[in-house]
Coordinates of C-alpha atoms in Angstrom, one line a residue:
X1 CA 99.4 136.4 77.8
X2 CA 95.9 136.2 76.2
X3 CA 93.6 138.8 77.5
X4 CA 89.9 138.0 76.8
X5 CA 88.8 140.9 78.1
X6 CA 88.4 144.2 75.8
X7 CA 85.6 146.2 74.8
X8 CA 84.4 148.2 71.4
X9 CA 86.6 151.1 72.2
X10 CA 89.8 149.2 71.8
X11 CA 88.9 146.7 69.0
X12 CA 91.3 146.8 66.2
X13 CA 89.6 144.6 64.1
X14 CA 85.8 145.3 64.2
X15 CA 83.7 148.4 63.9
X16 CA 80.6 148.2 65.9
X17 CA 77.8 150.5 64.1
X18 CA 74.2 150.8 65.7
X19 CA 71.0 152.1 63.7
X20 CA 68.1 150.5 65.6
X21 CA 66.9 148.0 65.2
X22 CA 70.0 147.0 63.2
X23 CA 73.5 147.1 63.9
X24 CA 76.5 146.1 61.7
X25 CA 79.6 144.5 62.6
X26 CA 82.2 145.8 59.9
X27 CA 85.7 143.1 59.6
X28 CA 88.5 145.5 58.9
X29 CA 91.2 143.0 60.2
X30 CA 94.4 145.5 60.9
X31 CA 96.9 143.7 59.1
X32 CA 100.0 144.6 61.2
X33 CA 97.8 143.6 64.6
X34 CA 97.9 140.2 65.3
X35 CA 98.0 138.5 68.2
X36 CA 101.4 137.3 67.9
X37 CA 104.2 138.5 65.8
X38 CA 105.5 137.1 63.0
X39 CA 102.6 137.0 60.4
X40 CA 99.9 140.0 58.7
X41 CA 96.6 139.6 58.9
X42 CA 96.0 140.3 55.0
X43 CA 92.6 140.1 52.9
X44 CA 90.7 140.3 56.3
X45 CA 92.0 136.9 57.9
X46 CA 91.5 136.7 61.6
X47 CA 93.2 135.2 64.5
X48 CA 92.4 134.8 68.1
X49 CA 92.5 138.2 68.7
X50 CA 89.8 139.2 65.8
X51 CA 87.6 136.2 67.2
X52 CA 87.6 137.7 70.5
X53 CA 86.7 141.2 69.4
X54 CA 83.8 139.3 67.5
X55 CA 82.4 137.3 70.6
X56 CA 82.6 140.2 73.2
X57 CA 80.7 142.1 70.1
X58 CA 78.1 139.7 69.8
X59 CA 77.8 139.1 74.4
X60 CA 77.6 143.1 74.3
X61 CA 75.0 143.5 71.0
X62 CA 72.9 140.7 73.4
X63 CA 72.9 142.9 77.0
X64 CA 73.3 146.2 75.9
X65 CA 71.5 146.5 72.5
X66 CA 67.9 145.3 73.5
X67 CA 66.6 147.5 70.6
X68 CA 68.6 145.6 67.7
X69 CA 66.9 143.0 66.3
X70 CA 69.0 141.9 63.2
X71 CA 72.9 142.5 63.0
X72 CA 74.8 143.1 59.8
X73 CA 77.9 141.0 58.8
X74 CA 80.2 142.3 56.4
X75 CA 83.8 143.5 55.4
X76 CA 85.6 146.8 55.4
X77 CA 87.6 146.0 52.6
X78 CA 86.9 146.1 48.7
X79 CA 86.8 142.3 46.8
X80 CA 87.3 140.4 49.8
X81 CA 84.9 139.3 52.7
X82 CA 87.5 137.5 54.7
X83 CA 89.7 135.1 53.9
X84 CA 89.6 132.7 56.6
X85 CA 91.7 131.8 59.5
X86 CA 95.5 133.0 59.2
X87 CA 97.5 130.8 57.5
X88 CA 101.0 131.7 58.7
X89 CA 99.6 131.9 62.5
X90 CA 97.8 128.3 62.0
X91 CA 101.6 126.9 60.3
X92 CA 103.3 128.8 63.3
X93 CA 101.1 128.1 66.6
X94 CA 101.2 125.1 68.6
X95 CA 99.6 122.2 68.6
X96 CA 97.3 123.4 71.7
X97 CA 97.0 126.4 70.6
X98 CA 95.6 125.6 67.1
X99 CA 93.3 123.1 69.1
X100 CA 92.2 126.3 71.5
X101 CA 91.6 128.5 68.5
X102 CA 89.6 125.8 66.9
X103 CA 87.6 125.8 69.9
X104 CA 87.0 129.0 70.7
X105 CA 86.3 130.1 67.0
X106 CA 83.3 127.1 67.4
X107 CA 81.9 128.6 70.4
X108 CA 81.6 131.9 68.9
X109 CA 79.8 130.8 66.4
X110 CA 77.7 129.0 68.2
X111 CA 76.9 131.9 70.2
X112 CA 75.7 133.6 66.8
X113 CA 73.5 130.9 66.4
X114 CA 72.3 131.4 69.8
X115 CA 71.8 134.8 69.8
X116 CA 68.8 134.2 67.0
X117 CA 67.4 131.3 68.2
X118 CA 67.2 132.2 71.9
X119 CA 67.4 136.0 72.1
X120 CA 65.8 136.7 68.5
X121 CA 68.6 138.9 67.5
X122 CA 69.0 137.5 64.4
X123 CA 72.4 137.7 62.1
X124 CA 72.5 138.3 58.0
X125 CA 76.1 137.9 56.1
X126 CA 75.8 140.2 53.9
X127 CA 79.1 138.9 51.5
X128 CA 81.2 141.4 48.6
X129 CA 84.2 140.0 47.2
X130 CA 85.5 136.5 48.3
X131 CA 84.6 134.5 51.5
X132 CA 86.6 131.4 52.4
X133 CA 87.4 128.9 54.6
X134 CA 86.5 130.4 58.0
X135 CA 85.2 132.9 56.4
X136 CA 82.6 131.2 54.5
X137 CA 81.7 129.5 57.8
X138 CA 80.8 132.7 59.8
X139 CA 78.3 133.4 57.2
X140 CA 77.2 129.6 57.5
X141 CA 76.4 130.5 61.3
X142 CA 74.1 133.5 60.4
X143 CA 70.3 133.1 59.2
X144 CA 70.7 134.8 56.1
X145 CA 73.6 134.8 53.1
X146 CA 73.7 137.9 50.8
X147 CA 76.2 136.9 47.7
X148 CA 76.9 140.4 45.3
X149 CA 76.4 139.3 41.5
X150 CA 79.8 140.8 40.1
X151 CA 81.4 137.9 38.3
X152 CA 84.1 138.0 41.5
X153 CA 82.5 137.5 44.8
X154 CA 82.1 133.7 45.9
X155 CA 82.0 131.4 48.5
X156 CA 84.7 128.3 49.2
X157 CA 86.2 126.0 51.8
X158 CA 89.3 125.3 50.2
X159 CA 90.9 123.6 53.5
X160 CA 91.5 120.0 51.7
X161 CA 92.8 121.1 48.2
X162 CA 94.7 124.3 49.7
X163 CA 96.4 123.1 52.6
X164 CA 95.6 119.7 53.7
X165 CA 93.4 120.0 56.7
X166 CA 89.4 120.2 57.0
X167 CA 87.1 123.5 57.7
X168 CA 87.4 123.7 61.6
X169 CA 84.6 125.6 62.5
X170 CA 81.5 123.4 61.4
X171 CA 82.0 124.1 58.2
X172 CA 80.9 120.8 56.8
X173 CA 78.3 120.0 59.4
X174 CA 76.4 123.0 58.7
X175 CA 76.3 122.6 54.8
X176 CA 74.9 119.3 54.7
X177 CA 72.8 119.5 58.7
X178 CA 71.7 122.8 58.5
X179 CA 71.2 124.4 55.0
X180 CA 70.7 120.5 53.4
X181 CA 73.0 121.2 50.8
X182 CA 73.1 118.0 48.6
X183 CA 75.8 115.5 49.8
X184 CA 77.5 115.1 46.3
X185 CA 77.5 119.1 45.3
X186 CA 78.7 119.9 49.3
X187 CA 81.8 117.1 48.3
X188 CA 82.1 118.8 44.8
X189 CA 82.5 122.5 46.7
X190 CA 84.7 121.4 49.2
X191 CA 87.1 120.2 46.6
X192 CA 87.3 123.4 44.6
X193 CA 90.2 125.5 45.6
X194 CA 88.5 128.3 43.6
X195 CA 84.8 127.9 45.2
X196 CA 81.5 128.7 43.9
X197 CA 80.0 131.8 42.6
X198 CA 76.8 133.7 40.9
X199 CA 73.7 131.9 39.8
X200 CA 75.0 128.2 41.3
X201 CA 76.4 129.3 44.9
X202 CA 72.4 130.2 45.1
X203 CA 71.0 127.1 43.0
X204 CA 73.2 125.0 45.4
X205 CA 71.7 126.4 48.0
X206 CA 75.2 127.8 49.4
X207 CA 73.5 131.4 50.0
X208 CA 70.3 132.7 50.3
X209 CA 69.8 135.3 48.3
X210 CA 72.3 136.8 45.1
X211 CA 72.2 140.9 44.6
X212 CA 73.5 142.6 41.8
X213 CA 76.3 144.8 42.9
X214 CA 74.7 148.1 41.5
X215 CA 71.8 147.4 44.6
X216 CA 73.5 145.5 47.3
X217 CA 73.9 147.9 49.7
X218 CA 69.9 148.8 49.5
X219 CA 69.0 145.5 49.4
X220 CA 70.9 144.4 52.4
X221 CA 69.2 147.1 54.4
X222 CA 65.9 146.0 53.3
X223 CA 66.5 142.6 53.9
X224 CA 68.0 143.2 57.3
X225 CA 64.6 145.5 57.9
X226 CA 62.8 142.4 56.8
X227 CA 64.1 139.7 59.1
X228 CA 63.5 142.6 61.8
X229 CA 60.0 142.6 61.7
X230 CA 60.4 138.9 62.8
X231 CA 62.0 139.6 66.4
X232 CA 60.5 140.4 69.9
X233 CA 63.0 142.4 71.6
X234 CA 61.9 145.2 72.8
X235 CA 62.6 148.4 70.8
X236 CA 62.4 150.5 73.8
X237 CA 63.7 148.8 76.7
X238 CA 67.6 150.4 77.9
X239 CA 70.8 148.1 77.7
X240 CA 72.6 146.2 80.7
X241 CA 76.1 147.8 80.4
X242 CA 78.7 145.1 81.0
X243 CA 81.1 146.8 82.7
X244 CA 85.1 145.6 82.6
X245 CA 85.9 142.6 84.2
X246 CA 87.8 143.0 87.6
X247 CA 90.5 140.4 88.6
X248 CA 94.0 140.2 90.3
X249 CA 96.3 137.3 88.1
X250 CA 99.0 135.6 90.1
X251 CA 101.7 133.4 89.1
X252 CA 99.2 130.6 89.8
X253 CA 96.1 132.3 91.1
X254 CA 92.5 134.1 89.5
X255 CA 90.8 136.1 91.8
X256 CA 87.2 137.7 90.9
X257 CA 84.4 139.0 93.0
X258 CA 82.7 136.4 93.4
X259 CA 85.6 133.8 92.6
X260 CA 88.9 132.2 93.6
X261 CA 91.0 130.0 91.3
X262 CA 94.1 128.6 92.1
X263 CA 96.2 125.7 90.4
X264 CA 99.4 123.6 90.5
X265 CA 100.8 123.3 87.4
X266 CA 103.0 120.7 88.2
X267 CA 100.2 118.4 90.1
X268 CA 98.3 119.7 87.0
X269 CA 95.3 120.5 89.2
X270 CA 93.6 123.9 89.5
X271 CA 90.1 124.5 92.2
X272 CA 87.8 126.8 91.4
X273 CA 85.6 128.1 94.1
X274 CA 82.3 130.0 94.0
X275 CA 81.1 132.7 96.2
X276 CA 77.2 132.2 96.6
X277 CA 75.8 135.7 96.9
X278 CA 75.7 138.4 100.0
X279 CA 72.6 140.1 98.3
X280 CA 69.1 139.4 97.9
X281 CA 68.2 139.9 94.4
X282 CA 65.7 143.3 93.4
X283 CA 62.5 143.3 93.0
X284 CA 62.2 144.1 89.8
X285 CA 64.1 143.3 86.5
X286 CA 64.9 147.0 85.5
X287 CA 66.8 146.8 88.7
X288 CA 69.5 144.3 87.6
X289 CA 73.1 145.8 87.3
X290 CA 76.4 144.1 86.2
X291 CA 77.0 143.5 89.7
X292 CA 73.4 141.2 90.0
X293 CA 75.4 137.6 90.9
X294 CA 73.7 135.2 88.5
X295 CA 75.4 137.6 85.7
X296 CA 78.7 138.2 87.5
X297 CA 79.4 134.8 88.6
X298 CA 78.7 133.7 84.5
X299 CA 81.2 136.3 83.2
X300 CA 83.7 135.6 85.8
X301 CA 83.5 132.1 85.3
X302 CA 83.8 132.3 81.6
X303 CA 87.0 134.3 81.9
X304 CA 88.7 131.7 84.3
X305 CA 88.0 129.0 82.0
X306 CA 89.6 130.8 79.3
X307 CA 92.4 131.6 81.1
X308 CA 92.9 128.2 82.0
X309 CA 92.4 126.8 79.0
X310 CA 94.7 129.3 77.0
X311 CA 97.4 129.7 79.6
X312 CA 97.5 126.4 82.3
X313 CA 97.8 123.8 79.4
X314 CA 99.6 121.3 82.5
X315 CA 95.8 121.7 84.2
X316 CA 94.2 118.7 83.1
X317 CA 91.7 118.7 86.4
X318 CA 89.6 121.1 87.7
X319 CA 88.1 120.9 91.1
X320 CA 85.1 123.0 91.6
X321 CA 83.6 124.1 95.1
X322 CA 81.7 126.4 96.5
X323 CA 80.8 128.8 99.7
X324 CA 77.7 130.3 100.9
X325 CA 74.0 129.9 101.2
X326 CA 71.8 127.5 99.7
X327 CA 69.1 129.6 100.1
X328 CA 70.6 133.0 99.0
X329 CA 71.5 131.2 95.4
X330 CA 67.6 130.0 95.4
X331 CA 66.3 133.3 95.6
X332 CA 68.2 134.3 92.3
X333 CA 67.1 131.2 90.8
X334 CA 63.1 131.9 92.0
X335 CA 64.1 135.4 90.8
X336 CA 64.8 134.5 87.3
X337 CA 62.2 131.8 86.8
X338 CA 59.8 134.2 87.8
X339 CA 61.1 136.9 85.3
X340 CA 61.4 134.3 82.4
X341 CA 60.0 136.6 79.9
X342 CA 62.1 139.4 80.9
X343 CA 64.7 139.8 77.9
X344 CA 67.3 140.9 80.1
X345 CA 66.8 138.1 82.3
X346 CA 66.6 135.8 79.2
X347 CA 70.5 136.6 78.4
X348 CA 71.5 136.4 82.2
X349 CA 70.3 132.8 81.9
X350 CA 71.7 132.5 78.0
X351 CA 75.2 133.3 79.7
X352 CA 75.3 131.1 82.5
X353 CA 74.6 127.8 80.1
X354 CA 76.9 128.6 77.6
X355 CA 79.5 128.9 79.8
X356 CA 78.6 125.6 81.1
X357 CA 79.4 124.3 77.9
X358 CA 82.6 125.9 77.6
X359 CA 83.0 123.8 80.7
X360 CA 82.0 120.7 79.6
X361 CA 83.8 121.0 76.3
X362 CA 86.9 122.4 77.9
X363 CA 89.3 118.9 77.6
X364 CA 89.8 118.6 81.2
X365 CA 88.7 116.5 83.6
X366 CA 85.5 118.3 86.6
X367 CA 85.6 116.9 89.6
X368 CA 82.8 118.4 92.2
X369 CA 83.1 118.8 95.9
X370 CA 80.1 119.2 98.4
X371 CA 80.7 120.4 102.1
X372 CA 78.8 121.7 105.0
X373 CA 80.0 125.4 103.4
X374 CA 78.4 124.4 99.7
X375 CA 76.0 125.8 97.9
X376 CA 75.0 124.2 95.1
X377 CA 71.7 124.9 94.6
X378 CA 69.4 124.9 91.1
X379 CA 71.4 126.8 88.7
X380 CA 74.8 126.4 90.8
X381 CA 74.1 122.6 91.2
X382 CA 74.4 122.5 87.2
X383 CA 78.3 122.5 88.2
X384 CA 77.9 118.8 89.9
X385 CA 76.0 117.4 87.1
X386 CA 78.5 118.5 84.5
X387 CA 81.2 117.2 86.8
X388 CA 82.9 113.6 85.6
X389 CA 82.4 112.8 89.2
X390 CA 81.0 114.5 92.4
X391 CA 81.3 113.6 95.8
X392 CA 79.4 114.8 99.3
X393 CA 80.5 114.7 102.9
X394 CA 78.4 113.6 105.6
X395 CA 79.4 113.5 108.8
X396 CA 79.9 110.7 110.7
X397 CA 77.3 108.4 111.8
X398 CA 75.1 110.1 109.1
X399 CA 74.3 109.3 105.7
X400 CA 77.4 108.0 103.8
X401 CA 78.2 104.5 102.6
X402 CA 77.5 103.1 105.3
X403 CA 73.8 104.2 106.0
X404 CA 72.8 105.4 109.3
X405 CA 70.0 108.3 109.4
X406 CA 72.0 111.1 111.0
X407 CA 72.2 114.6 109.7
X408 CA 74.7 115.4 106.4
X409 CA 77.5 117.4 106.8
X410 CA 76.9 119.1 103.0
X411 CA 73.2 119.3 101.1
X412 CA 72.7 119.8 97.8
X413 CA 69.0 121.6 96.4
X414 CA 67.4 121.4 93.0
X415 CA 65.2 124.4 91.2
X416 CA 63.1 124.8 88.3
X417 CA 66.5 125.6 86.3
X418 CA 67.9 122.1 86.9
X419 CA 64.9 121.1 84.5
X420 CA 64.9 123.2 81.0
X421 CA 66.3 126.7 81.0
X422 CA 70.0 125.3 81.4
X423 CA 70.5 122.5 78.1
X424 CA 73.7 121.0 77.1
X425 CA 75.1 120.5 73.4
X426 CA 72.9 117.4 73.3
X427 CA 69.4 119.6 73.8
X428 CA 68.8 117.5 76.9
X429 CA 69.4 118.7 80.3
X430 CA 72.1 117.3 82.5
X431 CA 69.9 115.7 84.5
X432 CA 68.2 114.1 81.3
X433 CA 71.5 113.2 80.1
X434 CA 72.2 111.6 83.4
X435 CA 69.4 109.6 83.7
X436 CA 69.0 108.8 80.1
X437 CA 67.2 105.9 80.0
X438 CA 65.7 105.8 83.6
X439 CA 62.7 108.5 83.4
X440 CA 61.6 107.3 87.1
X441 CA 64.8 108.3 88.0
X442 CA 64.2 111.7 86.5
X443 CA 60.3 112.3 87.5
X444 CA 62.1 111.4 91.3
X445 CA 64.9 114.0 90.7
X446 CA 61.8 116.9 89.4
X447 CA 59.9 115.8 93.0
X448 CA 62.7 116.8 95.4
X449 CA 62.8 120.6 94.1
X450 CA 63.2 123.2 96.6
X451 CA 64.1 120.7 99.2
X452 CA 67.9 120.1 100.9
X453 CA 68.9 117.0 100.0
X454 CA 71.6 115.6 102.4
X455 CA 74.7 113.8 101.1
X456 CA 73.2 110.0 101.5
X457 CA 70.2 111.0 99.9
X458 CA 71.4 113.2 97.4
X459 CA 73.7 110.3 96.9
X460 CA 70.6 107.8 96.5
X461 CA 69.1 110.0 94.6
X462 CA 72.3 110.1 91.9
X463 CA 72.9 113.7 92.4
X464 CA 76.3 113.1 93.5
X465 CA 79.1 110.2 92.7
X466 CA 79.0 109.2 96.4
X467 CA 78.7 110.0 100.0
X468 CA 81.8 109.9 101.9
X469 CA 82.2 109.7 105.5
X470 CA 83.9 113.4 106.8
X471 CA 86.4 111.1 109.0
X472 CA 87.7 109.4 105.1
X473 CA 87.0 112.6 103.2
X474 CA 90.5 113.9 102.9
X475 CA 92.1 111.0 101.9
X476 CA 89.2 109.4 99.7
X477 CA 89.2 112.8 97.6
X478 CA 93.0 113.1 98.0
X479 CA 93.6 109.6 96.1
X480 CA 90.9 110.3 93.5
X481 CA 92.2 113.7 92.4
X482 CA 96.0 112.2 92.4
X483 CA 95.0 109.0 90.6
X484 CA 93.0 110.8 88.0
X485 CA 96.2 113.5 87.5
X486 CA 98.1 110.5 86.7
X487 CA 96.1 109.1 84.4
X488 CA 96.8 110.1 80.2
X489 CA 95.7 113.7 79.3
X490 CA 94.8 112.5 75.8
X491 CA 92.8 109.2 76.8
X492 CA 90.8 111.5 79.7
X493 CA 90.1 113.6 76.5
X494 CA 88.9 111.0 74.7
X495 CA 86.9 109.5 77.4
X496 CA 85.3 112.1 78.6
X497 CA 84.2 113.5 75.6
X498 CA 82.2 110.0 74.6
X499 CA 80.9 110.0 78.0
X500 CA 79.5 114.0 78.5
X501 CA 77.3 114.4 75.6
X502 CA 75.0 111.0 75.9
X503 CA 71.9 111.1 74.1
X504 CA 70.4 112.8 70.4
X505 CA 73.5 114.1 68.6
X506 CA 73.1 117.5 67.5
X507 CA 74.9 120.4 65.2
X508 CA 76.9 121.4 68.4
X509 CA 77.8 118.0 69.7
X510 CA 78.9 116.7 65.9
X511 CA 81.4 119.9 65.9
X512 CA 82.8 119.1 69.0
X513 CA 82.9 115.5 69.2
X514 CA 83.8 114.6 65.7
X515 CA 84.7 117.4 63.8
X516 CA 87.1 119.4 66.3
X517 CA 88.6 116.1 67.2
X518 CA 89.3 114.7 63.6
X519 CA 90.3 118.6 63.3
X520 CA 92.5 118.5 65.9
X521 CA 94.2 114.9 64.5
X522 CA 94.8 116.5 61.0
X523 CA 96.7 119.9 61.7
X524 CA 99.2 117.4 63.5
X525 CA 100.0 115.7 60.2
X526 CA 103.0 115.8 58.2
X527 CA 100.7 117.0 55.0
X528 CA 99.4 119.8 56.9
X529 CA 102.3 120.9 59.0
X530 CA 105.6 118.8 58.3
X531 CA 108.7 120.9 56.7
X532 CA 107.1 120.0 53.5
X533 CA 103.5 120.3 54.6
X534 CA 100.9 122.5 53.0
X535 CA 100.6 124.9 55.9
X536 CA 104.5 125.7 55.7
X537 CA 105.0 125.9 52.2
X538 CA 101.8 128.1 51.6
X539 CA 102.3 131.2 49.7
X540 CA 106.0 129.6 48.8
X541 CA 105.5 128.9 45.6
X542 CA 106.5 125.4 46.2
X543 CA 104.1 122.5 46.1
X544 CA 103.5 120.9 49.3
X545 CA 104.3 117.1 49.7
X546 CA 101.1 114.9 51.0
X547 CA 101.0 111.6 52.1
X548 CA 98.0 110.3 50.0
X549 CA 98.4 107.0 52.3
X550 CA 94.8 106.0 54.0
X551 CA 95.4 105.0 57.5

């Protein structure tokens, strides 16, 4: 079983150094430590279990490191930087698993990405020796590339010539979206098994900056100093610790502190519940612990999702409710809006939406319930717009389909975080994205805040899917959770994936719409992994066989 939780004192892969205001983050993959058995991680390649150790580095560096400002990339090992994703784990894992890798490898570096442009923590690669593949493309996902001048260091993404399949972790998007690298040279470099070195890895604009060996290390340092002097965290402020992550696993059960998961594997549905809080939140930001409910219920979250996603592969649907007060989750929404400038509180809120992306991007079908014991309020409510559908009971007589003015059985209550703080892939907000195209529809949405909206009208509103009456409630969500269960896992993937991310398409929403998909599609091939695919016969000595067919 995957564990996603660890911490710097048991990394085996990373060395976590702090000098304020920089840190480095030292790759010294352990080569007889993967995650699996039956492969080495040699010349620093990584697996899931070095990509872990890098994301909880970079969540930790964020909470309890307000006084870096820039953090250092590089390797622990002499004439290589990293060599990329594992080849004998890629040829061995599963088809889901390589997908899940793919994934996870994308949100981390995303999350790099994050890191400078929201919390001003900014990242420099600073690259000796060679750098390819994924390699390459963790240095892509920091602001600045530092390339020694020895005659041996370079850069590559040998994926197509070596073995058949594409970069998988933006790779491509980020050359030609993000540093503008020239369409024709980026084709050129992604062709060369051997990459690109010296004097035309910078002309190419493939790094930023190319040191002569004899000064790297100083120059790093100064250059790391530099980008520094750009940030505004706060040199003196003291770190959140993010203390381990309770939970009891059972055979088909999470529970957290403030969450309950259970599943069916073989109705391939799992419900996730959220406990609103039992505190008021403190007065003041210095105040705010791991236990503070906004932060807890992210973390939590994030783990479940993991969990699912790396070890329920049968749960195609997730169910998400949730119990407690409306107006105990408003209180830490008011609280955080009001502290928006707080950098702590700035991560807190950094958490919570990228976990909802790794829901939205998570290949499972949401489905959102609202009862009389909900509460989805402002940040909470994001779960029922990022649901595929959402449905509210009223109670009879009341508001449902068939109109009538009586009271709701289940409200629903928008904030100030339903309309900015909280963005999805596409830079829109989900209500934005759900009302794409009808801005009245939107302004009526932003007039409603702070105000319970009962199922018919939150209905009305299109807040929810539909109202339902409570006396057809079990059986109308009964029949839509079984017929969606039986519907094709891989056409819900499809669909639903066209259908989230509506709107401007973006770095983050070309990765995991087209890339990862087209990805996904080409490590099933026989050229990548057949008996006489490139992944299996690498380091054989044998050529591979490809199909050079175009279907």
């Amino acid at each position: 079983m995957i564990d996603f939780r660890t911490d710097p004192s048991r990394y085996r892969h990373w060395r976590l150094e702090v000098e304020p205001p920089l840190a480095r983050l030292v790759l010294d993959a352990t080569e007889d430590a993967p995650l699996h058995p039956g492969y080495l991680l040699k010349q620093n390649s990584y697996d899931l279990g070095v990509d872990l150790e890098l994301y909880d580095a970079t969540q930790r560096l964020r909470f309890e490191h307000p006084e870096v400002r820039v953090v250092v990339i590089e390797s622990g090992k002499d004439r290589v930087f990293c060599a990329g994703a594992n080849i004998g784990m890629l040829a061995a894992a599963s088809p889901a698993h390589k997908i899940n890798f793919c994934k996870f490898t994308n949100e981390t570096r995303l999350a790099i990405e994050d890191a400078s442009r929201c919390s001003q923590q900014r990242y420099l690669c600073a690259i000796r020796g060679t750098a390819a593949g994924g390699g390459y493309e963790l240095a892509l996902a920091c602001d600045w590339i530092m390339l020694a001048d020895d005659g041996s260091s370079a850069v590559s993404l040998p994926e197509v010539a070596l073995l058949g399949v594409l970069p998988g972790t933006g790779g491509l998007t980020r050359l030609v979206d993000q540093r503008r690298v020239r369409r024709d040279r980026a084709d050129i470099f992604c062709t060369l098994e051997e990459g690109i070195k010296g004097r035309r890895a910078l002309e190419w604009g493939l790094v930023d900056e190319l040191v002569p060996l004899s000064r790297f290390g100083d120059a790093v340092t100064e250059r790391a100093r530099s980008l520094a002097a750009e940030s505004d965290r706060p040199a003196d402020a003291r770190g959140l610790v993010l203390e381990p992550l309770e939970r009891e696993l059972g055979e088909s059960s999470l529970r957290y502190s403030r969450l309950r998961v259970d599943w069916n594997a073989e109705r391939g549905v799992g419900m996730i519940t959220v406990l609103g809080p039992k505190t008021v939140p403190p007065e003041d930001p210095s105040a705010i612990g791991s236990g503070f409910w906004t932060l807890a219920i992210a973390r939590e979250l994030e783990d479940a999702l993991l969990h699912l996603r790396f070890e329920a592969p049968a749960v195609g649907l997730l169910v998400i409710r949730s119990e407690g007060s409306l107006s105990a989750v408003a209180a830490f929404d008011a609280f955080l809006a009001k502290h928006a400038g707080h950098w702590l509180v700035r991560e807190i809120v950094g958490l919570w939406k990228r976990t909802l992306k790794r829901l939205e991007v998570g290949s499972r079908t949401v489905f959102a319930l609202v009862d009389s014991e909900s509460c989805f309020a402002g940040s909470l409510a994001e779960l029922l717009f990022a649901a595929d559908q959402c449905y509210a009971r009223a109670e009879s007589g009341g508001s449902g389909p068939s109109g009538g003015s009586g009271p709701s059985g289940a409200c629903v209550r928008l904030s100030a975080m339903n309309f900015g703080p909280l963005p999805m892939a596409n830079g829109l907000t989900r209500l934005e994205t759900r009302f794409l195209g009808d801005p009245a529809a939107l302004e009526r949405a932003r007039s409603l805040v702070d105000r319970d909206l009962e199922a018919g009208e939150a209905a009305a509103t299109g807040l929810v899917t539909a109202a339902l009456d409570e006396v057809d409630w079990d059986d109308e969500t009964r029949i839509a959770i079984e017929e969606r269960a039986s519907f094709s896992g891989d056409a819900l993937t499809g669909l639903e994936a066209n259908l989230r991310f509506a709107g401007p398409e973006t770095v983050e929403t070309k990765i995991f719409g087209r890339l990862s998909a087209w990805q996904n599609w080409i490590f099933q091939r026989p050229s990548a992994t057949g008996e006489a695919g490139a992944l299996r016969r690498y380091g054989s000595g044998v050529r591979p066989t490809l199909d050079t067919g175009r279907l």
